PDB file of C-alpha atoms and ligand atoms in Angstrom:
ATOM      1  CA  UNK F   1      60.717  93.976  95.446  1.00 96.00           C
ATOM      2  CA  UNK F   2      63.337  91.290  95.432  1.00 98.00           C
ATOM      3  CA  UNK F   3      67.005  92.220  95.008  1.00 98.00           C
ATOM      4  CA  UNK F   4      70.022  89.892  95.047  1.00 98.00           C
ATOM      5  CA  UNK F   5      73.370  91.069  96.425  1.00 98.00           C
ATOM      6  CA  UNK F   6      76.343  89.004  95.258  1.00 98.00           C
ATOM      7  CA  UNK F   7      79.839  89.278  96.663  1.00 98.00           C
ATOM      8  CA  UNK F   8      82.733  87.560  94.954  1.00 98.00           C
ATOM      9  CA  UNK F   9      86.144  86.348  96.089  1.00 98.00           C
ATOM     10  CA  UNK F  10      87.701  87.494  99.364  1.00 97.00           C
ATOM     11  CA  UNK F  11      84.700  89.618 100.278  1.00 97.00           C
ATOM     12  CA  UNK F  12      83.833  87.075 102.973  1.00 96.00           C
ATOM     13  CA  UNK F  13      86.806  88.667 104.766  1.00 94.00           C
ATOM     14  CA  UNK F  14      85.359  92.188 104.975  1.00 94.00           C
ATOM     15  CA  UNK F  15      86.148  93.674 108.374  1.00 91.00           C
ATOM     16  CA  UNK F  16      89.266  91.507 108.586  1.00 90.00           C
ATOM     17  CA  UNK F  17      90.960  92.014 105.227  1.00 89.00           C
ATOM     18  CA  UNK F  18      93.010  95.156 104.367  1.00 91.00           C
ATOM     19  CA  UNK F  19      90.961  97.371 106.700  1.00 92.00           C
ATOM     20  CA  UNK F  20      92.585 100.581 105.478  1.00 90.00           C
ATOM     21  CA  UNK F  21      91.015  99.933 102.057  1.00 92.00           C
ATOM     22  CA  UNK F  22      87.801  98.035 102.855  1.00 92.00           C
ATOM     23  CA  UNK F  23      86.952  99.278 106.374  1.00 88.00           C
ATOM     24  CA  UNK F  24      86.180  97.591 109.678  1.00 91.00           C
ATOM     25  CA  UNK F  25      82.644  96.375 109.104  1.00 91.00           C
ATOM     26  CA  UNK F  26      81.871  92.789 108.211  1.00 93.00           C
ATOM     27  CA  UNK F  27      79.228  92.309 105.519  1.00 96.00           C
ATOM     28  CA  UNK F  28      76.677  90.558 107.738  1.00 95.00           C
ATOM     29  CA  UNK F  29      76.561  93.592 110.065  1.00 95.00           C
ATOM     30  CA  UNK F  30      76.170  95.942 107.111  1.00 96.00           C
ATOM     31  CA  UNK F  31      73.479  93.717 105.594  1.00 97.00           C
ATOM     32  CA  UNK F  32      71.447  93.845 108.808  1.00 97.00           C
ATOM     33  CA  UNK F  33      71.470  97.669 108.656  1.00 97.00           C
ATOM     34  CA  UNK F  34      70.534  97.617 104.979  1.00 97.00           C
ATOM     35  CA  UNK F  35      67.583  95.291 105.593  1.00 98.00           C
ATOM     36  CA  UNK F  36      66.381  97.502 108.467  1.00 98.00           C
ATOM     37  CA  UNK F  37      66.588 100.558 106.245  1.00 97.00           C
ATOM     38  CA  UNK F  38      64.556  98.965 103.435  1.00 97.00           C
ATOM     39  CA  UNK F  39      62.043  96.739 105.224  1.00 97.00           C
ATOM     40  CA  UNK F  40      59.782  96.441 102.194  1.00 96.00           C
ATOM     41  CA  UNK F  41      62.568  95.100  99.952  1.00 98.00           C
ATOM     42  CA  UNK F  42      63.548  91.447 100.071  1.00 98.00           C
ATOM     43  CA  UNK F  43      67.342  91.608 100.037  1.00 98.00           C
ATOM     44  CA  UNK F  44      68.941  88.226  99.399  1.00 98.00           C
ATOM     45  CA  UNK F  45      72.658  87.766  99.892  1.00 98.00           C
ATOM     46  CA  UNK F  46      75.130  85.324  98.360  1.00 98.00           C
ATOM     47  CA  UNK F  47      78.913  85.202  98.603  1.00 98.00           C
ATOM     48  CA  UNK F  48      81.272  82.844  96.831  1.00 98.00           C
ATOM     49  CA  UNK F  49      84.957  82.660  96.106  1.00 98.00           C
ATOM     50  CA  UNK F  50      84.243  80.415  93.114  1.00 98.00           C
ATOM     51  CA  UNK F  51      83.640  81.894  89.656  1.00 98.00           C
ATOM     52  CA  UNK F  52      81.240  79.147  88.469  1.00 98.00           C
ATOM     53  CA  UNK F  53      79.119  79.439  91.623  1.00 98.00           C
ATOM     54  CA  UNK F  54      78.708  83.170  91.033  1.00 99.00           C
ATOM     55  CA  UNK F  55      77.596  82.421  87.473  1.00 98.00           C
ATOM     56  CA  UNK F  56      75.113  79.796  88.718  1.00 98.00           C
ATOM     57  CA  UNK F  57      73.613  82.314  91.165  1.00 98.00           C
ATOM     58  CA  UNK F  58      73.242  84.954  88.408  1.00 98.00           C
ATOM     59  CA  UNK F  59      71.403  82.353  86.255  1.00 98.00           C
ATOM     60  CA  UNK F  60      69.243  81.245  89.181  1.00 98.00           C
ATOM     61  CA  UNK F  61      67.938  84.696  90.163  1.00 98.00           C
ATOM     62  CA  UNK F  62      68.411  86.761  87.018  1.00 98.00           C
ATOM     63  CA  UNK F  63      65.128  85.799  85.336  1.00 98.00           C
ATOM     64  CA  UNK F  64      62.820  86.249  88.285  1.00 96.00           C
ATOM     65  CA  UNK F  65      63.873  89.150  90.498  1.00 97.00           C
ATOM     66  CA  UNK F  66      64.061  92.946  90.275  1.00 98.00           C
ATOM     67  CA  UNK F  67      67.791  93.375  90.134  1.00 98.00           C
ATOM     68  CA  UNK F  68      71.253  92.219  91.083  1.00 98.00           C
ATOM     69  CA  UNK F  69      73.982  94.200  92.831  1.00 98.00           C
ATOM     70  CA  UNK F  70      77.329  92.510  92.289  1.00 99.00           C
ATOM     71  CA  UNK F  71      80.766  93.109  93.706  1.00 98.00           C
ATOM     72  CA  UNK F  72      82.716  90.471  91.806  1.00 98.00           C
ATOM     73  CA  UNK F  73      85.995  91.395  93.541  1.00 98.00           C
ATOM     74  CA  UNK F  74      89.016  90.591  91.400  1.00 98.00           C
ATOM     75  CA  UNK F  75      86.849  88.651  88.904  1.00 98.00           C
ATOM     76  CA  UNK F  76      85.622  92.087  87.809  1.00 98.00           C
ATOM     77  CA  UNK F  77      88.933  92.572  86.058  1.00 98.00           C
ATOM     78  CA  UNK F  78      89.251  89.118  84.512  1.00 98.00           C
ATOM     79  CA  UNK F  79      85.980  87.268  84.017  1.00 98.00           C
ATOM     80  CA  UNK F  80      84.451  87.126  80.544  1.00 98.00           C
ATOM     81  CA  UNK F  81      82.302  84.267  81.883  1.00 98.00           C
ATOM     82  CA  UNK F  82      80.659  86.452  84.554  1.00 98.00           C
ATOM     83  CA  UNK F  83      80.208  89.230  81.967  1.00 98.00           C
ATOM     84  CA  UNK F  84      78.415  86.734  79.687  1.00 98.00           C
ATOM     85  CA  UNK F  85      76.176  85.593  82.561  1.00 98.00           C
ATOM     86  CA  UNK F  86      75.200  89.198  83.303  1.00 98.00           C
ATOM     87  CA  UNK F  87      74.437  89.799  79.625  1.00 98.00           C
ATOM     88  CA  UNK F  88      72.353  86.609  79.485  1.00 98.00           C
ATOM     89  CA  UNK F  89      69.850  87.409  82.248  1.00 98.00           C
ATOM     90  CA  UNK F  90      66.829  89.724  82.293  1.00 98.00           C
ATOM     91  CA  UNK F  91      67.327  91.498  85.651  1.00 98.00           C
ATOM     92  CA  UNK F  92      69.244  94.769  85.661  1.00 98.00           C
ATOM     93  CA  UNK F  93      72.704  94.307  87.182  1.00 98.00           C
ATOM     94  CA  UNK F  94      74.739  97.027  88.908  1.00 98.00           C
ATOM     95  CA  UNK F  95      78.468  96.546  89.471  1.00 98.00           C
ATOM     96  CA  UNK F  96      79.771  97.932  92.745  1.00 98.00           C
ATOM     97  CA  UNK F  97      83.116  98.374  94.437  1.00 98.00           C
ATOM     98  CA  UNK F  98      83.849  99.426  97.971  1.00 97.00           C
ATOM     99  CA  UNK F  99      87.131 101.109  97.036  1.00 97.00           C
ATOM    100  CA  UNK F 100      87.687 103.647  94.298  1.00 98.00           C
ATOM    101  CA  UNK F 101      89.312 101.214  91.882  1.00 98.00           C
ATOM    102  CA  UNK F 102      90.438 104.130  89.658  1.00 98.00           C
ATOM    103  CA  UNK F 103      92.697 105.435  92.446  1.00 97.00           C
ATOM    104  CA  UNK F 104      94.404 102.064  92.753  1.00 97.00           C
ATOM    105  CA  UNK F 105      96.663  99.824  90.646  1.00 97.00           C
ATOM    106  CA  UNK F 106      96.169 100.064  86.903  1.00 97.00           C
ATOM    107  CA  UNK F 107      94.944  96.455  86.595  1.00 97.00           C
ATOM    108  CA  UNK F 108      91.894  97.485  88.641  1.00 98.00           C
ATOM    109  CA  UNK F 109      90.948 100.254  86.208  1.00 98.00           C
ATOM    110  CA  UNK F 110      89.411  97.919  83.678  1.00 98.00           C
ATOM    111  CA  UNK F 111      86.168  96.055  84.265  1.00 98.00           C
ATOM    112  CA  UNK F 112      85.202  93.096  82.095  1.00 98.00           C
ATOM    113  CA  UNK F 113      81.667  93.361  83.532  1.00 98.00           C
ATOM    114  CA  UNK F 114      80.805  97.039  83.213  1.00 98.00           C
ATOM    115  CA  UNK F 115      79.691  96.941  79.575  1.00 98.00           C
ATOM    116  CA  UNK F 116      77.067  94.316  80.441  1.00 98.00           C
ATOM    117  CA  UNK F 117      75.825  96.203  83.517  1.00 98.00           C
ATOM    118  CA  UNK F 118      73.251  98.946  83.926  1.00 98.00           C
ATOM    119  CA  UNK F 119      75.858 101.038  85.741  1.00 98.00           C
ATOM    120  CA  UNK F 120      78.851 101.031  88.032  1.00 98.00           C
ATOM    121  CA  UNK F 121      79.278 102.505  91.511  1.00 98.00           C
ATOM    122  CA  UNK F 122      82.736 102.582  93.073  1.00 98.00           C
ATOM    123  CA  UNK F 123      84.540 104.271  95.914  1.00 98.00           C
ATOM    124  CA  UNK F 124      81.837 104.966  98.492  1.00 97.00           C
ATOM    125  CA  UNK F 125      82.830 102.289 100.951  1.00 96.00           C
ATOM    126  CA  UNK F 126      80.015  99.940 101.961  1.00 96.00           C
ATOM    127  CA  UNK F 127      77.573 102.689 100.964  1.00 97.00           C
ATOM    128  CA  UNK F 128      78.246 101.686  97.328  1.00 98.00           C
ATOM    129  CA  UNK F 129      75.812  98.774  97.840  1.00 98.00           C
ATOM    130  CA  UNK F 130      73.066 101.070  99.190  1.00 98.00           C
ATOM    131  CA  UNK F 131      73.493 103.519  96.318  1.00 98.00           C
ATOM    132  CA  UNK F 132      73.056 100.683  93.829  1.00 98.00           C
ATOM    133  CA  UNK F 133      70.028  99.352  95.714  1.00 98.00           C
ATOM    134  CA  UNK F 134      68.530 102.845  95.767  1.00 97.00           C
ATOM    135  CA  UNK F 135      68.738 102.959  91.986  1.00 98.00           C
ATOM    136  CA  UNK F 136      67.067  99.568  91.524  1.00 97.00           C
ATOM    137  CA  UNK F 137      64.301 100.508  93.970  1.00 95.00           C
ATOM    138  CA  UNK F 138      63.583 103.797  92.237  1.00 90.00           C
ATOM    139  CA  UNK F 139      62.856 102.147  88.872  1.00 65.00           C
TER     140      UNK F 139
HETATM  141  C1  DQA N 201      86.862  95.453  95.021  1.00 85.46           C
HETATM  142  C2  DQA N 201      87.991  95.981  94.142  1.00 85.46           C
HETATM  143  C3  DQA N 201      88.691  94.850  93.417  1.00 85.46           C
HETATM  144  O1  DQA N 201      89.738  95.344  92.615  1.00 85.46           O
HETATM  145  C4  DQA N 201      89.280  93.881  94.434  1.00 85.46           C
HETATM  146  O2  DQA N 201      89.883  92.797  93.773  1.00 85.46           O
HETATM  147  C5  DQA N 201      88.302  93.428  95.440  1.00 85.46           C
HETATM  148  C6  DQA N 201      87.347  94.384  95.985  1.00 85.46           C
HETATM  149  C7  DQA N 201      86.193  96.570  95.845  1.00 85.46           C
HETATM  150  O3  DQA N 201      85.100  96.332  96.345  1.00 85.46           O
HETATM  151  O4  DQA N 201      86.754  97.648  96.009  1.00 85.46           O
HETATM  152  O5  DQA N 201      88.315  92.284  95.879  1.00 85.46           O
HETATM  153  O6  DQA N 201      85.867  94.893  94.181  1.00 85.46           O
END
């Protein structure tokens, strides 16, 4: 199986940024653990702070892999363009969030992407990514 993880803006700063919300672990460390846990799954990782680059990556992988797990960061709440890209591709896409966005500011309660996704997982810390992966693997 081949799964693409995509992190959007500011998620390159995991482990550094707002640790009380996002924790102490940087994504590369977490990714290593995830790959060890699922050795038979090819887990590709891409991070960008640029909306168009995220869209390009969805187009690139979304017709020839088994799924996409995306944490689009703040673009979740604003980006019709990323929602359209998700709707355009064939691979199932799961939206994830590290924090429980529903416990936070009201502007984080709405997702532009969710309606185009297979499902949404939020609030389990870094484990949100694994839970999404688990779903795609169990198809
Ligand atoms: C986030 C939640 C978003 O509201 C925020 O803009 C992020 C991270 C999360 O993983 O909890 O950058 O997607």
